[in-house]
């Protein structure tokens, strides 16, 4: 709906010199909105004020880095015979490892559009293959050829993991359902509490872009949209939203909390761009 509305706004001669829509009105005059009067007691007013203070505090604590990666995009990644999403996820893993010298539980949202009322399933980007690739990239003794091979394996495995999540073969929604049932039946499950209690220090999601094709972003790159982002799930984590826009751009929203001295969205953003360039360099010999 947003893309169609945007496209209509871009059509020429939609407004006159005064900013009014061109053409006759198709409906009568709009009714003036009615003011709503709220009957609030002191307890409810206190709750609202505390909620507003908490929202303001959290907003001020949020750090957000918005990046335009225009050195290359999905066009160059696909020439390397890699999936763009897998490539970016491996770059995020490599960047986090270089910044913090460790791996962490990572969430990626997988769409469940194949199912009626389907929403999301968790894709887990951290795998044995992704860790092997990251460690190889951080080892100066590892050859380009070996790193390239491990990147292929990691991206192929990530693509298969994402596909399985999309067709209902993920694990996290099933585990959460079991947790809800255990609570309803008053059954204590240490396993479920441990699994579902682990913090997601990297929360990531790809925002779809130009799904309708009406924007024609390859023909009109000025119509590219940055999309939106979100905050970290864990206090000592990051929220990373990215938009694979057109053939040559990737937009990033990287967030962290200011009160946490161990995380910095600006540093991690720089790391992500550095790692994407390093990964593309693995294929220079093939492209030449």
mmCIF file of C-alpha atoms in Angstrom:
data_model
loop_
_atom_site.group_PDB
_atom_site.id
_atom_site.type_symbol
_atom_site.label_atom_id
_atom_site.label_comp_id
_atom_site.label_asym_id
_atom_site.label_seq_id
_atom_site.Cartn_x
_atom_site.Cartn_y
_atom_site.Cartn_z
ATOM 1 C CA UNK A 1 0.000 0.000 0.000
ATOM 2 C CA UNK A 2 2.838 2.374 0.874
ATOM 3 C CA UNK A 3 4.618 1.709 -2.417
ATOM 4 C CA UNK A 4 1.454 2.253 -4.458
ATOM 5 C CA UNK A 5 0.735 5.482 -2.590
ATOM 6 C CA UNK A 6 4.318 6.625 -3.146
ATOM 7 C CA UNK A 7 4.045 5.864 -6.859
ATOM 8 C CA UNK A 8 0.825 7.864 -7.169
ATOM 9 C CA UNK A 9 2.465 10.814 -5.447
ATOM 10 C CA UNK A 10 5.264 10.716 -8.015
ATOM 11 C CA UNK A 11 2.918 10.929 -10.980
ATOM 12 C CA UNK A 12 3.085 14.341 -12.735
ATOM 13 C CA UNK A 13 0.313 16.943 -12.596
ATOM 14 C CA UNK A 14 -1.391 15.553 -9.491
ATOM 15 C CA UNK A 15 -1.469 18.948 -7.741
ATOM 16 C CA UNK A 16 -2.126 22.496 -8.904
ATOM 17 C CA UNK A 17 0.009 25.549 -8.130
ATOM 18 C CA UNK A 18 -1.689 25.950 -4.739
ATOM 19 C CA UNK A 19 -0.970 22.358 -3.701
ATOM 20 C CA UNK A 20 -4.561 21.166 -4.174
ATOM 21 C CA UNK A 21 -5.409 17.897 -5.914
ATOM 22 C CA UNK A 22 -6.243 18.290 -9.576
ATOM 23 C CA UNK A 23 -9.746 17.303 -10.687
ATOM 24 C CA UNK A 24 -13.198 17.354 -9.125
ATOM 25 C CA UNK A 25 -13.856 15.950 -5.672
ATOM 26 C CA UNK A 26 -15.414 12.488 -5.769
ATOM 27 C CA UNK A 27 -17.080 12.789 -2.363
ATOM 28 C CA UNK A 28 -18.729 15.404 -0.230
ATOM 29 C CA UNK A 29 -16.960 17.640 2.279
ATOM 30 C CA UNK A 30 -15.177 15.834 5.078
ATOM 31 C CA UNK A 31 -16.804 15.894 8.486
ATOM 32 C CA UNK A 32 -14.860 17.859 11.067
ATOM 33 C CA UNK A 33 -13.446 15.443 13.668
ATOM 34 C CA UNK A 34 -15.136 15.235 17.055
ATOM 35 C CA UNK A 35 -13.033 15.887 20.119
ATOM 36 C CA UNK A 36 -12.944 12.939 22.525
ATOM 37 C CA UNK A 37 -13.279 13.735 26.206
ATOM 38 C CA UNK A 38 -11.605 11.173 28.463
ATOM 39 C CA UNK A 39 -12.769 10.395 31.970
ATOM 40 C CA UNK A 40 -9.515 9.573 33.793
ATOM 41 C CA UNK A 41 -9.099 8.921 37.491
ATOM 42 C CA UNK A 42 -5.928 9.767 39.400
ATOM 43 C CA UNK A 43 -4.593 6.210 39.304
ATOM 44 C CA UNK A 44 -4.868 6.023 35.510
ATOM 45 C CA UNK A 45 -3.300 9.475 35.072
ATOM 46 C CA UNK A 46 -0.372 8.364 37.208
ATOM 47 C CA UNK A 47 0.082 5.215 35.096
ATOM 48 C CA UNK A 48 0.016 7.241 31.852
ATOM 49 C CA UNK A 49 2.537 9.766 33.171
ATOM 50 C CA UNK A 50 4.920 7.031 34.335
ATOM 51 C CA UNK A 51 4.605 5.287 30.968
ATOM 52 C CA UNK A 52 5.382 8.546 29.161
ATOM 53 C CA UNK A 53 8.453 9.117 31.354
ATOM 54 C CA UNK A 54 9.650 5.572 30.697
ATOM 55 C CA UNK A 55 9.148 5.987 26.935
ATOM 56 C CA UNK A 56 11.104 9.255 26.952
ATOM 57 C CA UNK A 57 13.908 7.666 28.960
ATOM 58 C CA UNK A 58 14.169 4.724 26.563
ATOM 59 C CA UNK A 59 14.074 6.996 23.534
ATOM 60 C CA UNK A 60 16.948 9.110 24.855
ATOM 61 C CA UNK A 61 18.914 5.944 25.653
ATOM 62 C CA UNK A 62 18.624 4.582 22.118
ATOM 63 C CA UNK A 63 21.531 5.076 19.735
ATOM 64 C CA UNK A 64 20.838 4.648 16.019
ATOM 65 C CA UNK A 65 23.233 4.525 13.091
ATOM 66 C CA UNK A 66 21.644 4.777 9.630
ATOM 67 C CA UNK A 67 24.039 3.756 6.861
ATOM 68 C CA UNK A 68 23.956 3.774 3.086
ATOM 69 C CA UNK A 69 26.217 1.061 1.729
ATOM 70 C CA UNK A 70 26.610 2.056 -1.920
ATOM 71 C CA UNK A 71 30.002 0.500 -2.722
ATOM 72 C CA UNK A 72 28.081 -2.503 -4.090
ATOM 73 C CA UNK A 73 24.764 -4.269 -3.608
ATOM 74 C CA UNK A 74 22.979 -7.458 -4.511
ATOM 75 C CA UNK A 75 24.111 -7.205 -8.139
ATOM 76 C CA UNK A 76 27.765 -7.770 -7.218
ATOM 77 C CA UNK A 77 26.870 -10.368 -4.582
ATOM 78 C CA UNK A 78 24.852 -12.435 -7.063
ATOM 79 C CA UNK A 79 27.771 -12.355 -9.519
ATOM 80 C CA UNK A 80 29.700 -14.200 -6.792
ATOM 81 C CA UNK A 81 26.933 -16.838 -6.909
ATOM 82 C CA UNK A 82 25.862 -16.063 -3.348
ATOM 83 C CA UNK A 83 22.492 -15.139 -1.890
ATOM 84 C CA UNK A 84 22.386 -11.455 -0.824
ATOM 85 C CA UNK A 85 20.704 -12.179 2.524
ATOM 86 C CA UNK A 86 23.191 -14.905 3.434
ATOM 87 C CA UNK A 87 26.094 -12.659 2.420
ATOM 88 C CA UNK A 88 24.871 -9.812 4.631
ATOM 89 C CA UNK A 89 24.180 -12.136 7.557
ATOM 90 C CA UNK A 90 27.720 -13.539 7.339
ATOM 91 C CA UNK A 91 29.065 -9.971 7.230
ATOM 92 C CA UNK A 92 27.109 -9.185 10.414
ATOM 93 C CA UNK A 93 28.520 -12.299 12.100
ATOM 94 C CA UNK A 94 32.067 -11.423 11.070
ATOM 95 C CA UNK A 95 31.642 -7.819 12.196
ATOM 96 C CA UNK A 96 30.278 -8.815 15.611
ATOM 97 C CA UNK A 97 33.079 -11.327 16.150
ATOM 98 C CA UNK A 98 35.757 -8.776 15.254
ATOM 99 C CA UNK A 99 34.191 -6.209 17.562
ATOM 100 C CA UNK A 100 33.523 -8.491 20.553
ATOM 101 C CA UNK A 101 35.767 -11.556 19.994
ATOM 102 C CA UNK A 102 32.864 -13.948 20.492
ATOM 103 C CA UNK A 103 29.732 -15.322 18.870
ATOM 104 C CA UNK A 104 26.252 -14.661 20.231
ATOM 105 C CA UNK A 105 22.713 -15.924 19.841
ATOM 106 C CA UNK A 106 21.344 -14.241 16.707
ATOM 107 C CA UNK A 107 17.750 -13.788 15.571
ATOM 108 C CA UNK A 108 16.645 -13.212 12.004
ATOM 109 C CA UNK A 109 12.972 -12.875 11.148
ATOM 110 C CA UNK A 110 11.745 -15.426 8.602
ATOM 111 C CA UNK A 111 8.418 -14.821 6.877
ATOM 112 C CA UNK A 112 5.660 -17.457 7.040
ATOM 113 C CA UNK A 113 3.579 -16.203 4.104
ATOM 114 C CA UNK A 114 3.033 -19.752 2.832
ATOM 115 C CA UNK A 115 0.634 -20.351 5.726
ATOM 116 C CA UNK A 116 -2.728 -18.793 6.444
ATOM 117 C CA UNK A 117 -2.337 -16.264 9.276
ATOM 118 C CA UNK A 118 1.400 -17.016 9.189
ATOM 119 C CA UNK A 119 3.643 -14.350 10.654
ATOM 120 C CA UNK A 120 7.280 -15.103 11.430
ATOM 121 C CA UNK A 121 9.637 -17.890 12.414
ATOM 122 C CA UNK A 122 13.155 -17.540 13.771
ATOM 123 C CA UNK A 123 16.081 -18.110 11.451
ATOM 124 C CA UNK A 124 19.277 -18.790 13.429
ATOM 125 C CA UNK A 125 22.247 -17.458 11.421
ATOM 126 C CA UNK A 126 24.883 -18.760 13.864
ATOM 127 C CA UNK A 127 25.797 -22.262 12.683
ATOM 128 C CA UNK A 128 28.884 -24.449 12.553
ATOM 129 C CA UNK A 129 29.381 -23.272 8.963
ATOM 130 C CA UNK A 130 29.108 -19.565 9.809
ATOM 131 C CA UNK A 131 31.519 -19.919 12.742
ATOM 132 C CA UNK A 132 34.031 -21.776 10.571
ATOM 133 C CA UNK A 133 33.914 -18.988 7.998
ATOM 134 C CA UNK A 134 34.301 -16.228 10.595
ATOM 135 C CA UNK A 135 37.254 -17.931 12.285
ATOM 136 C CA UNK A 136 38.931 -18.491 8.922
ATOM 137 C CA UNK A 137 38.550 -14.796 8.011
ATOM 138 C CA UNK A 138 40.158 -13.831 11.319
ATOM 139 C CA UNK A 139 43.088 -16.197 10.789
ATOM 140 C CA UNK A 140 45.799 -14.574 8.621
ATOM 141 C CA UNK A 141 47.151 -18.035 7.744
ATOM 142 C CA UNK A 142 43.917 -19.039 5.979
ATOM 143 C CA UNK A 143 44.052 -18.673 2.197
ATOM 144 C CA UNK A 144 41.582 -16.681 0.125
ATOM 145 C CA UNK A 145 40.478 -19.856 -1.580
ATOM 146 C CA UNK A 146 39.662 -21.529 1.733
ATOM 147 C CA UNK A 147 37.773 -18.480 3.022
ATOM 148 C CA UNK A 148 35.829 -18.287 -0.223
ATOM 149 C CA UNK A 149 34.884 -21.971 0.002
ATOM 150 C CA UNK A 150 33.772 -21.592 3.632
ATOM 151 C CA UNK A 151 31.693 -18.533 2.714
ATOM 152 C CA UNK A 152 29.918 -20.584 0.042
ATOM 153 C CA UNK A 153 29.153 -23.318 2.565
ATOM 154 C CA UNK A 154 27.933 -20.793 5.165
ATOM 155 C CA UNK A 155 25.654 -18.952 2.724
ATOM 156 C CA UNK A 156 24.229 -22.155 1.259
ATOM 157 C CA UNK A 157 23.501 -23.477 4.734
ATOM 158 C CA UNK A 158 21.907 -20.175 5.748
ATOM 159 C CA UNK A 159 19.680 -20.202 2.682
ATOM 160 C CA UNK A 160 18.577 -23.763 3.444
ATOM 161 C CA UNK A 161 17.922 -22.872 7.106
ATOM 162 C CA UNK A 162 15.811 -19.889 6.048
ATOM 163 C CA UNK A 163 13.883 -22.002 3.540
ATOM 164 C CA UNK A 164 13.110 -24.649 6.153
ATOM 165 C CA UNK A 165 11.904 -21.976 8.573
ATOM 166 C CA UNK A 166 9.569 -20.582 5.889
ATOM 167 C CA UNK A 167 7.921 -23.981 5.322
ATOM 168 C CA UNK A 168 7.281 -24.597 9.001
ATOM 169 C CA UNK A 169 10.396 -26.562 9.904
ATOM 170 C CA UNK A 170 11.826 -24.019 12.325
ATOM 171 C CA UNK A 171 12.051 -24.786 16.029
ATOM 172 C CA UNK A 172 11.491 -21.555 17.943
ATOM 173 C CA UNK A 173 7.739 -21.107 17.472
ATOM 174 C CA UNK A 174 7.218 -24.760 18.403
ATOM 175 C CA UNK A 175 9.321 -24.319 21.536
ATOM 176 C CA UNK A 176 7.380 -21.197 22.466
ATOM 177 C CA UNK A 177 4.093 -23.059 21.992
ATOM 178 C CA UNK A 178 5.332 -25.813 24.299
ATOM 179 C CA UNK A 179 6.283 -23.143 26.836
ATOM 180 C CA UNK A 180 2.768 -21.638 26.738
ATOM 181 C CA UNK A 181 1.211 -25.097 27.158
ATOM 182 C CA UNK A 182 3.540 -25.871 30.073
ATOM 183 C CA UNK A 183 2.431 -22.669 31.798
ATOM 184 C CA UNK A 184 -1.236 -23.457 31.185
ATOM 185 C CA UNK A 185 -0.779 -26.949 32.618
ATOM 186 C CA UNK A 186 1.447 -25.623 35.428
ATOM 187 C CA UNK A 187 4.296 -27.904 34.392
ATOM 188 C CA UNK A 188 7.784 -26.683 35.286
ATOM 189 C CA UNK A 189 10.214 -27.208 32.391
ATOM 190 C CA UNK A 190 13.837 -26.201 33.134
ATOM 191 C CA UNK A 191 14.742 -27.008 29.504
ATOM 192 C CA UNK A 192 12.203 -24.576 28.040
ATOM 193 C CA UNK A 193 13.062 -21.908 30.598
ATOM 194 C CA UNK A 194 16.742 -22.158 29.719
ATOM 195 C CA UNK A 195 16.256 -22.223 25.947
ATOM 196 C CA UNK A 196 13.756 -19.369 25.848
ATOM 197 C CA UNK A 197 15.608 -17.369 28.516
ATOM 198 C CA UNK A 198 18.822 -16.937 26.542
ATOM 199 C CA UNK A 199 19.321 -13.323 25.377
ATOM 200 C CA UNK A 200 19.267 -12.482 21.666
ATOM 201 C CA UNK A 201 22.208 -10.068 21.516
ATOM 202 C CA UNK A 202 21.893 -9.743 17.767
ATOM 203 C CA UNK A 203 18.365 -9.163 16.512
ATOM 204 C CA UNK A 204 18.245 -8.779 12.721
ATOM 205 C CA UNK A 205 15.649 -8.454 10.002
ATOM 206 C CA UNK A 206 15.582 -7.725 6.287
ATOM 207 C CA UNK A 207 12.930 -5.171 5.340
ATOM 208 C CA UNK A 208 11.274 -5.973 1.967
ATOM 209 C CA UNK A 209 11.578 -3.270 -0.668
ATOM 210 C CA UNK A 210 9.802 -2.572 -3.978
ATOM 211 C CA UNK A 211 7.609 -5.657 -3.662
ATOM 212 C CA UNK A 212 5.117 -4.357 -6.230
ATOM 213 C CA UNK A 213 7.624 -3.224 -8.866
ATOM 214 C CA UNK A 214 5.750 0.050 -9.376
ATOM 215 C CA UNK A 215 8.618 2.149 -8.009
ATOM 216 C CA UNK A 216 11.048 0.932 -10.719
ATOM 217 C CA UNK A 217 14.035 1.680 -8.496
ATOM 218 C CA UNK A 218 16.588 0.485 -11.047
ATOM 219 C CA UNK A 219 15.265 3.108 -13.469
ATOM 220 C CA UNK A 220 14.646 5.747 -10.774
ATOM 221 C CA UNK A 221 17.207 5.239 -7.955
ATOM 222 C CA UNK A 222 15.983 8.407 -6.219
ATOM 223 C CA UNK A 223 12.896 6.419 -5.213
ATOM 224 C CA UNK A 224 14.896 4.104 -2.960
ATOM 225 C CA UNK A 225 13.631 4.046 0.625
ATOM 226 C CA UNK A 226 15.681 3.640 3.806
ATOM 227 C CA UNK A 227 12.907 1.605 5.409
ATOM 228 C CA UNK A 228 12.782 1.473 9.204
ATOM 229 C CA UNK A 229 14.588 -0.031 12.147
ATOM 230 C CA UNK A 230 14.093 -1.247 15.709
ATOM 231 C CA UNK A 231 15.866 -1.258 19.035
ATOM 232 C CA UNK A 232 17.936 -4.063 20.550
ATOM 233 C CA UNK A 233 16.118 -6.933 22.241
ATOM 234 C CA UNK A 234 18.835 -7.286 24.910
ATOM 235 C CA UNK A 235 20.276 -4.381 26.893
ATOM 236 C CA UNK A 236 23.779 -5.403 25.795
ATOM 237 C CA UNK A 237 22.802 -6.195 22.219
ATOM 238 C CA UNK A 238 22.106 -4.671 18.826
ATOM 239 C CA UNK A 239 19.103 -4.262 16.559
ATOM 240 C CA UNK A 240 20.025 -4.487 12.875
ATOM 241 C CA UNK A 241 17.528 -3.870 10.101
ATOM 242 C CA UNK A 242 18.655 -3.804 6.483
ATOM 243 C CA UNK A 243 17.091 -3.081 3.110
ATOM 244 C CA UNK A 244 18.509 -4.642 -0.061
ATOM 245 C CA UNK A 245 17.478 -1.797 -2.363
ATOM 246 C CA UNK A 246 17.958 -2.124 -6.103
ATOM 247 C CA UNK A 247 21.149 -3.646 -7.487
ATOM 248 C CA UNK A 248 23.692 -1.335 -5.898
ATOM 249 C CA UNK A 249 22.514 -0.247 -2.449
ATOM 250 C CA UNK A 250 22.057 -1.773 0.990
ATOM 251 C CA UNK A 251 20.597 0.408 3.748
ATOM 252 C CA UNK A 252 21.294 -0.407 7.391
ATOM 253 C CA UNK A 253 19.698 0.667 10.666
ATOM 254 C CA UNK A 254 22.029 -0.365 13.505
ATOM 255 C CA UNK A 255 20.880 0.384 17.067
ATOM 256 C CA UNK A 256 22.299 -0.041 20.563
ATOM 257 C CA UNK A 257 21.736 1.423 24.031
ATOM 258 C CA UNK A 258 23.839 4.338 25.248
ATOM 259 C CA UNK A 259 23.940 3.070 28.844
ATOM 260 C CA UNK A 260 25.724 -0.118 27.753
ATOM 261 C CA UNK A 261 29.438 0.547 27.464
ATOM 262 C CA UNK A 262 30.084 -2.792 25.723
ATOM 263 C CA UNK A 263 28.043 -1.952 22.613
ATOM 264 C CA UNK A 264 28.355 0.863 20.090
ATOM 265 C CA UNK A 265 26.171 0.946 16.982
ATOM 266 C CA UNK A 266 28.519 3.381 15.225
ATOM 267 C CA UNK A 267 31.532 1.092 15.589
ATOM 268 C CA UNK A 268 29.586 -1.997 14.598
ATOM 269 C CA UNK A 269 28.201 -0.179 11.555
ATOM 270 C CA UNK A 270 31.736 0.594 10.392
ATOM 271 C CA UNK A 271 32.700 -3.028 11.006
ATOM 272 C CA UNK A 272 29.819 -4.308 8.881
ATOM 273 C CA UNK A 273 30.847 -2.177 5.906
ATOM 274 C CA UNK A 274 34.494 -3.198 6.310
ATOM 275 C CA UNK A 275 33.556 -6.875 6.442
ATOM 276 C CA UNK A 276 31.339 -6.652 3.372
ATOM 277 C CA UNK A 277 34.261 -5.196 1.414
ATOM 278 C CA UNK A 278 36.635 -7.870 2.737
ATOM 279 C CA UNK A 279 34.229 -10.603 1.719
ATOM 280 C CA UNK A 280 33.815 -9.221 -1.796
ATOM 281 C CA UNK A 281 37.611 -9.070 -2.121
ATOM 282 C CA UNK A 282 37.673 -12.862 -1.830
ATOM 283 C CA UNK A 283 36.206 -13.021 -5.342
ATOM 284 C CA UNK A 284 38.422 -10.445 -7.048
ATOM 285 C CA UNK A 285 40.619 -13.086 -8.663
ATOM 286 C CA UNK A 286 37.523 -14.824 -10.083
ATOM 287 C CA UNK A 287 36.021 -11.615 -11.433
ATOM 288 C CA UNK A 288 39.264 -10.562 -13.120
#
